[in-house]
Short mmCIF file of C-alpha atoms in Angstrom, two decimals:
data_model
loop_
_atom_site.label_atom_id
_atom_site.label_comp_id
_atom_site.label_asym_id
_atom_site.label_seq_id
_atom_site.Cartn_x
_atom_site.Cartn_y
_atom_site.Cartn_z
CA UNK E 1 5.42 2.94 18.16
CA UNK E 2 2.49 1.05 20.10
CA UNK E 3 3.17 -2.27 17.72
CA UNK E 4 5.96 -4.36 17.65
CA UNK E 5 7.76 -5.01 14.83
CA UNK E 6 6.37 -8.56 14.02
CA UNK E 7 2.59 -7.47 14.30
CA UNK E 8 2.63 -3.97 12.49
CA UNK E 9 4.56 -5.69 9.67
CA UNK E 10 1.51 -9.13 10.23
CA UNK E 11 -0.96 -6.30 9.64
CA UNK E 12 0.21 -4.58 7.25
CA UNK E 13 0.70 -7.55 5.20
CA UNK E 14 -2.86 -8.92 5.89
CA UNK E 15 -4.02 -5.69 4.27
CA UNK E 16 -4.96 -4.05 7.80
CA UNK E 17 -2.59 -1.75 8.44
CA UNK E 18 -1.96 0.80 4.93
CA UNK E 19 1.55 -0.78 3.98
CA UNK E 20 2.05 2.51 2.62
CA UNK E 21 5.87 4.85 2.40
CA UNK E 22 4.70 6.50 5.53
CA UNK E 23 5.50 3.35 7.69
CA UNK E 24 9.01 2.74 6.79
CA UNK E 25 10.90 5.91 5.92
CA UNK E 26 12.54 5.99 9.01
CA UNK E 27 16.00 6.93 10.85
CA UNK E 28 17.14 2.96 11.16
CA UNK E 29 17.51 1.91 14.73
CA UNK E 30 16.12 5.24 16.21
CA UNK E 31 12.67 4.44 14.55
CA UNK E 32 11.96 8.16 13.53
CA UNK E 33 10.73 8.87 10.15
CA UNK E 34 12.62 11.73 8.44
CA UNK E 35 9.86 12.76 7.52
CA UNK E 36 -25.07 -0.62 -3.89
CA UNK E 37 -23.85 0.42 -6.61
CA UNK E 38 -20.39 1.78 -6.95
CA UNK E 39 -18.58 2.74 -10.36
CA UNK E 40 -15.89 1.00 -11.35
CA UNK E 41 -13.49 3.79 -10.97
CA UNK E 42 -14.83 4.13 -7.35
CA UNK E 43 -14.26 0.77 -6.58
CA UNK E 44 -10.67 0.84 -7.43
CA UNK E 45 -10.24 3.57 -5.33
CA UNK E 46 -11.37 1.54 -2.28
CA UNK E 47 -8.96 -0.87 -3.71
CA UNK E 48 -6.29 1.09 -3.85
CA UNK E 49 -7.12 2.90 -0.52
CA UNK E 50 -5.23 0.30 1.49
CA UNK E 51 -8.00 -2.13 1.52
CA UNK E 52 -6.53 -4.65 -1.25
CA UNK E 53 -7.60 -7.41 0.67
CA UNK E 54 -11.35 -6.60 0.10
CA UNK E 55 -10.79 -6.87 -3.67
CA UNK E 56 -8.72 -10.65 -3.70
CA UNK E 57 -12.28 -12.45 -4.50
CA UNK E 58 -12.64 -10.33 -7.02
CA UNK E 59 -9.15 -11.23 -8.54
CA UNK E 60 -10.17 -14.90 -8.12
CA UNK E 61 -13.15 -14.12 -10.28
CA UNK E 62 -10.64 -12.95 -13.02
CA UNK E 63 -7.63 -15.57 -12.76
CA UNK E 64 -9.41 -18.56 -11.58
CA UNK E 65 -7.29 -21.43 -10.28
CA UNK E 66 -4.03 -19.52 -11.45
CA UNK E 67 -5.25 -16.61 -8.83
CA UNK E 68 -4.41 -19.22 -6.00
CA UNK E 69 -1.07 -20.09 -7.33
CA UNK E 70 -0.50 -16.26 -7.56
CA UNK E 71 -1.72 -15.59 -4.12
CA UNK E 72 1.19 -17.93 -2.98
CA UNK E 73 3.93 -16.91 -5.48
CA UNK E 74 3.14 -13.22 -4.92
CA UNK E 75 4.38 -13.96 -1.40
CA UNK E 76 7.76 -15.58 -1.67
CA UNK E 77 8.54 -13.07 -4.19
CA UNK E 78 7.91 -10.00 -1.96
CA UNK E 79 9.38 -11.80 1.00
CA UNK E 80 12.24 -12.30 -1.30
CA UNK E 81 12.84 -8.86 -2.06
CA UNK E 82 12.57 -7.61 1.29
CA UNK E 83 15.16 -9.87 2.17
CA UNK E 84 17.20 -8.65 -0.61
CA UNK E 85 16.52 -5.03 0.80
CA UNK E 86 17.50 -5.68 4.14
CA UNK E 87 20.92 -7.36 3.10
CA UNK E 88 21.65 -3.76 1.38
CA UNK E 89 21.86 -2.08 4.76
CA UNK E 90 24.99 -4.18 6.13
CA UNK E 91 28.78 -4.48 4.68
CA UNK E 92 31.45 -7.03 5.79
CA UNK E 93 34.23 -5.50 7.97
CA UNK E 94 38.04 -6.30 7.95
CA UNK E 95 36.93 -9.90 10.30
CA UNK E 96 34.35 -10.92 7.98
CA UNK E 97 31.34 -9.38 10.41
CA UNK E 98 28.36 -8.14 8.90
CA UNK E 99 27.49 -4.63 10.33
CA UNK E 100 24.78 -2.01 9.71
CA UNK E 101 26.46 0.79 7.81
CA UNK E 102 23.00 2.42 6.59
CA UNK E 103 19.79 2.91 8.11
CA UNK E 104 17.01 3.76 5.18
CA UNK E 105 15.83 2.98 1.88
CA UNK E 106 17.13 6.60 0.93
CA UNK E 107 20.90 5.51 2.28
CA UNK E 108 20.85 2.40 0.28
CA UNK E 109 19.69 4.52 -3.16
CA UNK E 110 23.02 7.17 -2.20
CA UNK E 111 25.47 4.19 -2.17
CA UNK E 112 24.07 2.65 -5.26
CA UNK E 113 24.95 6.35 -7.15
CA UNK E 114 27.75 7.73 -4.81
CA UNK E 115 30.19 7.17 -8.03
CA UNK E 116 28.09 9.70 -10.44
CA UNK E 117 25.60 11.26 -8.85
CA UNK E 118 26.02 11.29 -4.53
CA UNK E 119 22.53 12.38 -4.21
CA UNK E 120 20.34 11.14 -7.15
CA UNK E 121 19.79 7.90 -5.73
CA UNK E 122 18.03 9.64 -2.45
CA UNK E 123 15.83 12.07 -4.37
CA UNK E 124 14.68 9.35 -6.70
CA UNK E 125 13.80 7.08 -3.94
CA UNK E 126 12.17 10.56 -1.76
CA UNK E 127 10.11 11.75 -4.78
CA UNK E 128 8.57 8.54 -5.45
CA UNK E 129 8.18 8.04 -1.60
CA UNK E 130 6.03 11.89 -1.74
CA UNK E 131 4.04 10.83 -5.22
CA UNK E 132 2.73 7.53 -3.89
CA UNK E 133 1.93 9.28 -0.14
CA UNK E 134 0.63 11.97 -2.00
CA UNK E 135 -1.78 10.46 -4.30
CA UNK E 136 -2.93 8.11 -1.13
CA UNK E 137 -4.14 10.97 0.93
CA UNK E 138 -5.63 12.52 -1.99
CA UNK E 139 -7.71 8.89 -2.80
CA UNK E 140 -8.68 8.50 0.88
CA UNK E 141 -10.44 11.90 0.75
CA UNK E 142 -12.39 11.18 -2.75
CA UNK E 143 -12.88 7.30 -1.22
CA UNK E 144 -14.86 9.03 1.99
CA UNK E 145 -16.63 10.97 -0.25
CA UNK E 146 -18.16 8.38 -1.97
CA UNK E 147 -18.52 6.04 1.07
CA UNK E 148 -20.48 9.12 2.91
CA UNK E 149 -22.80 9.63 -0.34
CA UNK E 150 -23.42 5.97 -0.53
CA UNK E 151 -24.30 5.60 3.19
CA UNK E 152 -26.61 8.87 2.93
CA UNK E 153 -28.44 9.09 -0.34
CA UNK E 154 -31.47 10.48 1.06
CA UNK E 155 -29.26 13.73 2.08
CA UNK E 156 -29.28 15.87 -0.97
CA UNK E 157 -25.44 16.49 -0.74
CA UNK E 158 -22.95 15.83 -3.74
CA UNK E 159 -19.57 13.87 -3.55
CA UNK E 160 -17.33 16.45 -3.40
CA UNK E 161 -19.48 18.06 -0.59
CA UNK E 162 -18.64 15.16 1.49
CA UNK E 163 -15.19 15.29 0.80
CA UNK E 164 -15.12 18.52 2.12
CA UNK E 165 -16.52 17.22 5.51
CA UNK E 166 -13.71 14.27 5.85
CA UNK E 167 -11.87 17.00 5.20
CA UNK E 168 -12.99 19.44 8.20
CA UNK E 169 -12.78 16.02 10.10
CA UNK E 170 -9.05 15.99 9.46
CA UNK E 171 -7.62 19.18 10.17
CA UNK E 172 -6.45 18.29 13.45
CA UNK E 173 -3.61 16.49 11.37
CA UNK E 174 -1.84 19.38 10.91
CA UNK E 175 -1.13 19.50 15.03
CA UNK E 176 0.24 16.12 14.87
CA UNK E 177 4.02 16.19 15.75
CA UNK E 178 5.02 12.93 17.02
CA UNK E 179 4.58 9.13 15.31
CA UNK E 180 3.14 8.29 19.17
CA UNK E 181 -0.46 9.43 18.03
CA UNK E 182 -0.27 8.14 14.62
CA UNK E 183 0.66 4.42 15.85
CA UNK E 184 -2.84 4.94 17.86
CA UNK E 185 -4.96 5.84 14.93
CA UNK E 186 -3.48 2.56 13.15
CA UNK E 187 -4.61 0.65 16.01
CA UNK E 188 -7.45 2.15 15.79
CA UNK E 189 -7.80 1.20 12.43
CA UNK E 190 -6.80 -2.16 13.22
CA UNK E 191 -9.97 -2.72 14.99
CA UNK E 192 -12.41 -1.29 12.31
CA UNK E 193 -10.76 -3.62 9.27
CA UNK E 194 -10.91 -6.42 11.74
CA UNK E 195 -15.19 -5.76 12.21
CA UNK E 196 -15.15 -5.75 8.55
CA UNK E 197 -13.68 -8.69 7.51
CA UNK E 198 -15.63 -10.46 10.58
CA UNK E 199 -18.84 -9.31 9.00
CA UNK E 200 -17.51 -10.58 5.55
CA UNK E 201 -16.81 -14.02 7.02
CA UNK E 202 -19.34 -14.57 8.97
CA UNK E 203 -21.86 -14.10 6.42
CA UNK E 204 -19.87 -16.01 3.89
CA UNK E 205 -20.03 -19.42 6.12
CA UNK E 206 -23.62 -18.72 6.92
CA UNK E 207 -23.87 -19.35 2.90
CA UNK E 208 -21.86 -22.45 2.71
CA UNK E 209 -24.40 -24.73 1.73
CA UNK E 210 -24.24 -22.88 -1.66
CA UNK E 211 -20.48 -23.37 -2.35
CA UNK E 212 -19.63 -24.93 -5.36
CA UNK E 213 -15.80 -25.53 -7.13
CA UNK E 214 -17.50 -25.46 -10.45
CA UNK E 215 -17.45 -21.42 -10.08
CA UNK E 216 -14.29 -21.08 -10.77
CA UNK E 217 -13.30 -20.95 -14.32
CA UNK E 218 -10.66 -22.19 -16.71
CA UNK E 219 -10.44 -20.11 -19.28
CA UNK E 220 -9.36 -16.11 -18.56
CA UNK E 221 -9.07 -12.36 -20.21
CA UNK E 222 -5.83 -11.31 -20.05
CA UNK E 223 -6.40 -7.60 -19.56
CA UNK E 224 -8.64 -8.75 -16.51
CA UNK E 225 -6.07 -11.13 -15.51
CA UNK E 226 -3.54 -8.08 -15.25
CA UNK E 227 -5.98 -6.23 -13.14
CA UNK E 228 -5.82 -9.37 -10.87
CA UNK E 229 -1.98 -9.82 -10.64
CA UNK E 230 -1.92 -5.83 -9.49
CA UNK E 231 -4.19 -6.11 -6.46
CA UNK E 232 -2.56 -9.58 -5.55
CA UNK E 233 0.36 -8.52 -5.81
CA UNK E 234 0.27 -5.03 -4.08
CA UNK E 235 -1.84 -6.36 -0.99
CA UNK E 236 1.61 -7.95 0.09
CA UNK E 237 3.81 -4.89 -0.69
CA UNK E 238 5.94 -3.85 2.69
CA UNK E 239 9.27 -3.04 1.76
CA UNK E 240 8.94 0.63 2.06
CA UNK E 241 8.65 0.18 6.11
CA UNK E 242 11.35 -2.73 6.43
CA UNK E 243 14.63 -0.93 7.32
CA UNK E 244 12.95 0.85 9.55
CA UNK E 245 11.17 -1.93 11.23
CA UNK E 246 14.43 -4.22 11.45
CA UNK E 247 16.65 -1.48 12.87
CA UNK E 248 13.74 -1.46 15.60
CA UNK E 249 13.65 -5.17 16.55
CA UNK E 250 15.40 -6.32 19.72
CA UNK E 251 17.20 -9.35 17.98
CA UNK E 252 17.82 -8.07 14.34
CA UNK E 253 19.36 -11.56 13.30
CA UNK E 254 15.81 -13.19 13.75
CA UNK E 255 14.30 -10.82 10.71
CA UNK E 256 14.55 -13.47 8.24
CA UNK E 257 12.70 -15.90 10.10
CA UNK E 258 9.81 -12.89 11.04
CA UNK E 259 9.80 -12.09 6.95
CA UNK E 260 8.91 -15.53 6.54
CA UNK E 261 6.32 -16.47 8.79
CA UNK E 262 4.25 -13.37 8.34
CA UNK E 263 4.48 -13.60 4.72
CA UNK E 264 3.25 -17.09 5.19
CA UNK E 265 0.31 -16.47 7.62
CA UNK E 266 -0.62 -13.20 5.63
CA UNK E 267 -0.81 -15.85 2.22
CA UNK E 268 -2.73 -18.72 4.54
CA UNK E 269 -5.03 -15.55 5.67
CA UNK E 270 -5.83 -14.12 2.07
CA UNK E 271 -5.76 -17.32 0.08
CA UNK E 272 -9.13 -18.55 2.72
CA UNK E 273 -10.60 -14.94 2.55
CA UNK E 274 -10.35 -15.02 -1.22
CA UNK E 275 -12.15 -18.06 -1.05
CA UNK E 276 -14.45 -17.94 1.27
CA UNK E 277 -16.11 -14.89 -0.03
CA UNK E 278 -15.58 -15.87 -4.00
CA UNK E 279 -16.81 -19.44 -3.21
CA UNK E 280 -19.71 -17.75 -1.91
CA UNK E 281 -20.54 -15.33 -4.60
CA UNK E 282 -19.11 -17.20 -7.80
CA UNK E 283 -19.64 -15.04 -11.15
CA UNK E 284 -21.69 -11.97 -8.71
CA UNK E 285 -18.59 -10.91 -6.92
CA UNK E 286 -17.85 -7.39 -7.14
CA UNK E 287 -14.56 -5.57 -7.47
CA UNK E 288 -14.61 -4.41 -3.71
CA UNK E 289 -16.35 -7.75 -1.66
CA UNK E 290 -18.40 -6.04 0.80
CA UNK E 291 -20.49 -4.36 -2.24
CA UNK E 292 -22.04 -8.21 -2.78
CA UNK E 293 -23.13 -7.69 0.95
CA UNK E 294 -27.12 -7.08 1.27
CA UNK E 295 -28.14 -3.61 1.58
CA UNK E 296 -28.96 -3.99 5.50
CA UNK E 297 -24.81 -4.88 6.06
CA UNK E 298 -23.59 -2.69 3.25
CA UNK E 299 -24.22 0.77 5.51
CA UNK E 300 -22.99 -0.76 7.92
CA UNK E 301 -19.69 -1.44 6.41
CA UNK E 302 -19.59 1.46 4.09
CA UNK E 303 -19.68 3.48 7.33
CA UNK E 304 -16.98 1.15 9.10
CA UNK E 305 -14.80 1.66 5.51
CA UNK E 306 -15.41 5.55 5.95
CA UNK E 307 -13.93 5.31 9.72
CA UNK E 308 -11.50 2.89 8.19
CA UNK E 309 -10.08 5.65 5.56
CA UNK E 310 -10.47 8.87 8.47
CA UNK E 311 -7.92 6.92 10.90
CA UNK E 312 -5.98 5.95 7.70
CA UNK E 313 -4.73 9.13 6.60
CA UNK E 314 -2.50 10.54 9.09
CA UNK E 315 0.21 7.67 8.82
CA UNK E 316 0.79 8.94 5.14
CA UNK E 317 0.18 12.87 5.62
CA UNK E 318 2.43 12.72 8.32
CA UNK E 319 5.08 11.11 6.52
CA UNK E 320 4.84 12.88 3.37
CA UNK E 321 5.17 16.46 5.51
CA UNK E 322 8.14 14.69 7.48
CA UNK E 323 10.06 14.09 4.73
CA UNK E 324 9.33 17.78 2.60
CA UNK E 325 10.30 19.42 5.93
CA UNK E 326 13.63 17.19 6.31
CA UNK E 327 14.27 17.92 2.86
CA UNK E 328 13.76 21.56 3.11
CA UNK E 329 15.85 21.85 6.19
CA UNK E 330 18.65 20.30 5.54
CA UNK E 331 20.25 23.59 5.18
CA UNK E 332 20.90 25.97 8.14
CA UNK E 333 18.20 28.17 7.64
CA UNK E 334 16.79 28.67 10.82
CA UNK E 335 13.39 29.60 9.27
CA UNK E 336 12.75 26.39 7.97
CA UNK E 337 13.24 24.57 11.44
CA UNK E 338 10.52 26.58 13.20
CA UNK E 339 7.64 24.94 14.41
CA UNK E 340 5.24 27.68 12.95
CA UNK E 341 6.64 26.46 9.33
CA UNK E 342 6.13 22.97 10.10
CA UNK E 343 2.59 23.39 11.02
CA UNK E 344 1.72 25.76 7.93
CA UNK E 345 3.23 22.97 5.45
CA UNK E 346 1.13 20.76 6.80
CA UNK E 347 -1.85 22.92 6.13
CA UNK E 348 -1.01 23.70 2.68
CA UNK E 349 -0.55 20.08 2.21
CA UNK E 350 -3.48 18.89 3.49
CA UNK E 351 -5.42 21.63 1.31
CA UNK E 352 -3.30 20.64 -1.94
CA UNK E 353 -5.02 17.19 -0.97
CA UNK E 354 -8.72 18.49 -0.58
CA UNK E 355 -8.35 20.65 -3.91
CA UNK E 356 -6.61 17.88 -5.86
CA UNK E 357 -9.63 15.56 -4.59
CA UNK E 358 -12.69 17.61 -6.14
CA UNK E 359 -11.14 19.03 -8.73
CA UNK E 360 -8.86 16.13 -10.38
CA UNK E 361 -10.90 13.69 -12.86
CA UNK E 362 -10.79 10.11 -12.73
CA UNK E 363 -8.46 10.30 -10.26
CA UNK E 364 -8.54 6.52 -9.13
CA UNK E 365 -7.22 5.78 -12.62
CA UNK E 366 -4.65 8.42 -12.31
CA UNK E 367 -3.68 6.91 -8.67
CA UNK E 368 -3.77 3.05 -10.91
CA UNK E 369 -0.93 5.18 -13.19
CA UNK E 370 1.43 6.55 -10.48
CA UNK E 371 1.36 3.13 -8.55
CA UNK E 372 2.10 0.69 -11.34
CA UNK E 373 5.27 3.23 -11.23
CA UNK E 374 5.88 3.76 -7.86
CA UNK E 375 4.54 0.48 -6.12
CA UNK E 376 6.46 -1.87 -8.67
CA UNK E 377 9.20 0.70 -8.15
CA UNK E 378 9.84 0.09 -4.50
CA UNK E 379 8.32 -3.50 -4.27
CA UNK E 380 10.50 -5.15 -6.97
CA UNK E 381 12.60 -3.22 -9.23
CA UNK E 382 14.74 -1.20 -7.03
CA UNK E 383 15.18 -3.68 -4.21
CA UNK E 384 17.04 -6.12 -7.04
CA UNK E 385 18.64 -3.28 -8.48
CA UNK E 386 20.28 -1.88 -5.31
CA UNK E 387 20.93 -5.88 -4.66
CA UNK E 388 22.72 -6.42 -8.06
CA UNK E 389 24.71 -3.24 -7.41
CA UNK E 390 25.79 -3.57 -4.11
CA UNK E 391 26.46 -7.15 -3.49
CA UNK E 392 27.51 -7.87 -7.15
CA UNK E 393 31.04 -9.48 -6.29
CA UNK E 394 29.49 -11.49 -3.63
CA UNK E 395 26.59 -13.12 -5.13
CA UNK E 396 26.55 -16.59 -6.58
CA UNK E 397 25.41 -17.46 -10.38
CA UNK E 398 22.07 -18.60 -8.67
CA UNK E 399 21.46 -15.45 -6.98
CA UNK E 400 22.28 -13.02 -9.78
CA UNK E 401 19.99 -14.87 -11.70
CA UNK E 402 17.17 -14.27 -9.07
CA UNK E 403 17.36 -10.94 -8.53
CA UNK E 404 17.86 -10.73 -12.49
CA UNK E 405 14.28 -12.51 -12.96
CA UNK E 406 12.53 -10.42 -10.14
CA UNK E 407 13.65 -6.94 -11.59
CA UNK E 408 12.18 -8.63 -15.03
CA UNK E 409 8.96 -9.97 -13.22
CA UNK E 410 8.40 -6.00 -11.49
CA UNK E 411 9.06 -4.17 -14.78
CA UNK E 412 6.58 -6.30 -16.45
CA UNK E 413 3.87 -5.61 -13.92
CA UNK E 414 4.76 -2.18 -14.10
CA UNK E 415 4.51 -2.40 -17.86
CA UNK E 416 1.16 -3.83 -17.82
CA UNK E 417 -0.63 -1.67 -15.33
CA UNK E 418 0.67 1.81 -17.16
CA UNK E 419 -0.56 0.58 -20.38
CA UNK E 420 -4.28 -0.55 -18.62
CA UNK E 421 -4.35 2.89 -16.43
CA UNK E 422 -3.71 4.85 -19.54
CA UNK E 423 -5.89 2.52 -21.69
CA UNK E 424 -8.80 3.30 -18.83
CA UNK E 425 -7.69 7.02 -19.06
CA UNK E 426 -8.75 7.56 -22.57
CA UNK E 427 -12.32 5.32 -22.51
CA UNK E 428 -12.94 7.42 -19.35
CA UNK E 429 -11.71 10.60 -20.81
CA UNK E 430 -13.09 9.40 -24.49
CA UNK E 431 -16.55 8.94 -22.84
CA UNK E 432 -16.39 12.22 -20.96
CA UNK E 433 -15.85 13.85 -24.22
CA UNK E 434 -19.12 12.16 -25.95
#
């Protein structure tokens, strides 16, 4: 790929780069994957879309001073567990060496359930690899819809007609057959999160002579504190990517010290954005930040977002085809490995996506549901898990303990943002009905 592994993992962890599955689900050192005025609803979506750093003011405006303290903790703990991760790929030999006896996250689930089940651990880890891909490509396609209707609202064209058009937009997708193109289009995207967040900032410290500490507040909700502790939390996630990304660098022994400066620089990074903007907007800020902007900058920026979520979608399309292909070739069939059948999966996939898009209610909720499962999944609880079981005999009392508290700390999160995605599910469902 175009990036090296320190800055694809510094931009993915500053929000720029989708730290989706699709970056990290790849063949170890080879690199190769195997395969105005917005609803709420809408507004997670762009949250969700790979844009979590755009909604961190907004999680200030819900957790106050704790928000800052989470901001920082929500980093060691994900640069803990990808640590933990990594340390599942290697095994002592007979001299005490450590060597790299796996290569993906998928290897590391088959060792954990070789005993029982050889294979369960690999299609557990694949499926929710597929959902969370999945239900991205599906949001970016109902997020340009909305972005195109907001930009256009003198155009008498509905939502779902403009999803249709990203969609047209996209159908090259289905030609792509090597990450080489893919990597560009995340450059690419790079450059058009940059421009936004530039426009952000810049407009923030032309308003600091209104900038007051007394806007942030003591007392909090604890559903809307929840809410905050998600997008915090999931604008660091990045473990998905990181056997990949280490079996890639040139001096794998210096990944620990990379895993900790990025995290670092990505929490220095979104701890001043956070600020800057909430300091700027106190109890106005909105759920996505560039929604506070005035109406002149908000095209502007709705259009750059569109762009944004267009050069976004490939990296997870192409990795959710990869790995259905891979796992529907793994036998000898001959059929399955022709280049026609690649290229027609794609298609259907990409037009399970467009249907699933207009016809699918609420779906931003439904995408809040499947990634309190699958984010907390592969961020937290199966990266202590695989830990625990692997390196059991090796760890000290201190260690156990930490991994112990992690798994806790994800299945808690997960906990909370199932029961406030299906709480939103029946209001939004409840209200539909009236």
């Amino acid at each position: 790929m175009s990036l090296n592994s320190t800055s694809h993992l510094s931009l993915a962890l500053l929000g720029i780069v989708h730290p989706t599955p699709s970056q990290g689900l790849g063949q170890g050192a080879k690199g190769r994957l195997p395969g105005g005025g917005h609803t709420k609803q809408q507004n997670k979506g762009k949250i969700n879309a790979g844009i979590f750093v755009l909604g961190l003011p907004y999680a200030l405006l819900h957790s106050g001073y704790s928000g800052l303290f989470l901001i920082i903790l929500a980093a060691m703990f994900c640069c803990y567990t990808g640590k933990i991760l990594i340390a599942c790929l290697y095994e002592e030999n007979e001299d005490g060496q450590l060597i790299r006896v796996r290569d993906t996250y998928e290897d590391i689930a088959n060792a954990c359930c070789k005993k029982l089940f050889p294979r369960l651990g690999g299609i557990v880890v694949n499926v929710t690899q597929v959902m969370e891909l999945f239900m991205t490509c599906i949001l970016y396609l109902v997020v340009s819809g909305n972005l195109l209707s907001h930009s256009f609202p003198y155009i008498p064209v509905t939502e779902k007609t403009w999803s249709v058009i990203a969609f047209v937009t996209l159908l090259p997708c289905v030609f792509i057959k090597t990450l080489n193109i893919v990597s560009k289009l995340s450059l690419l995207c790079s450059l058009v999160h940059f421009i936004i967040i530039f426009i952000v900032m810049t407009y923030c410290l032309t308003q600091i002579h209104q900038w007051s500490w007394t806007r942030f507040r003591l007392s909090i909700e604890f559903e809307d504190f929840l809410v905050s502790v998600g997008v915090i939390i999931f604008s660091y996630t990045s473990q998905i990517f990181l056997p990949t990304l280490e079996g890639n660098m040139k001096n794998p022994e210096e990944f620990s010290c990379m895993l900790n400066s990025t995290h670092f620089f990505a929490c220095l990074f979104k701890t001043a954005f956070a600020l800057t903007a909430f300091l700027t907007w106190g109890e106005e800020t909105k759920e996505v930040i560039t929604d506070n902007l005035p109406s002149s900058l908000q095209s502007l920026v709705n259009l750059c977002l569109f762009t944004k979520a267009l050069l976004s979608y490939p990296l997870p399309f192409f990795a959710a085809t990869e790995i259905l292909h891979n796992c529907i070739s793994r036998g000898n069939h001959s059929d399955y490995r022709n280049p026609l059948f690649a290229v027609v999966l794609r298609g259907l996939v990409l037009l399970l996506t467009l249907v699933m898009a207009m016809f699918i209610p609420h779906f931003a909720l439904l995408m809040g549901l499947t990634g309190s499962v699958t984010g907390a999944a592969m961020t937290f609880l199966l990266p202590s898990l695989f830990h625990l079981k692997l390196k059991w005999g090796k760890l000290v009392l201190l260690e156990k303990c930490a991994a112990i508290f992690v798994f806790i700390i994800g299945l808690l999160c997960s906990l909370a943002g199932i029961v406030c995605s299906i709480k939103g599910l029946i209001e939004a469902f409840g209200g539909r009905s009236n």
